XYZ file of C-alpha atoms in Angstrom:
79
model
C 0.012 -0.041 0.295
C 2.928 2.248 0.957
C 4.646 1.820 -2.526
C 1.536 2.348 -4.520
C 1.225 5.917 -2.352
C 4.496 6.800 -3.418
C 4.708 5.980 -7.250
C 1.082 8.083 -7.476
C 3.168 11.316 -5.464
C 5.611 10.275 -7.842
C 3.544 10.325 -10.615
C 2.050 13.582 -9.554
C 5.369 15.196 -8.999
C 6.406 14.466 -12.838
C 2.278 15.538 -13.976
C 3.037 18.614 -11.923
C 6.475 19.386 -13.472
C 5.284 18.526 -17.015
C 2.359 21.201 -16.565
C 5.128 23.820 -15.496
C 7.323 23.308 -18.371
C 4.390 23.658 -20.539
C 3.160 26.484 -19.505
C 6.653 28.403 -19.148
C 6.972 27.291 -22.997
C 3.420 28.581 -23.867
C 4.731 32.424 -21.584
C 8.129 32.511 -23.153
C 8.406 34.964 -25.640
C 11.902 34.834 -26.292
C 12.927 32.932 -30.063
C 12.558 32.812 -33.263
C 9.060 33.010 -34.803
C 8.107 32.169 -38.483
C 8.237 35.229 -39.827
C 11.906 35.994 -38.802
C 12.962 32.897 -40.184
C 11.252 33.784 -44.109
C 13.104 37.122 -44.029
C 16.127 35.119 -43.104
C 15.759 32.880 -46.089
C 13.854 35.858 -48.685
C 17.133 38.335 -47.516
C 19.733 35.020 -48.736
C 17.791 33.727 -51.503
C 17.956 37.298 -53.279
C 21.860 38.236 -52.534
C 21.948 34.739 -54.214
C 20.309 35.824 -57.278
C 22.415 39.640 -56.523
C 25.529 37.479 -56.986
C 24.646 34.915 -59.524
C 23.634 38.281 -61.610
C 26.867 39.965 -61.568
C 28.755 37.000 -62.011
C 26.903 36.109 -65.279
C 27.262 39.909 -66.250
C 30.799 39.776 -65.818
C 31.655 36.937 -67.301
C 29.314 37.717 -70.168
C 30.292 40.670 -70.858
C 34.314 40.696 -70.112
C 35.401 37.376 -69.567
C 33.864 35.227 -72.326
C 34.520 37.534 -75.209
C 38.351 37.866 -74.054
C 38.569 33.976 -73.770
C 37.109 33.920 -77.510
C 39.885 35.732 -78.724
C 42.159 34.582 -77.057
C 41.517 31.123 -78.277
C 41.340 32.336 -81.835
C 44.584 33.830 -81.413
C 46.150 30.942 -79.999
C 44.660 28.630 -82.887
C 45.268 31.218 -85.799
C 47.808 29.576 -88.339
C 47.898 32.032 -90.659
C 51.252 33.818 -89.254
């Protein structure tokens, strides 16, 4: 009988602790929300797109024409 009473008290104490943990989690206002995470992802996508556009413009206008000219000069046998 004593053992069952002790188990019930332990069970009640564990449930009270769980209740307090849930209450504290629900009242916690610090931390990240969905909006913060969405804004971070959006900023990362926009910065990545700008970086890719800049690299594409650089390679398309500057590097590739120079590279094509140099390869053509290298294989020019008229010389």
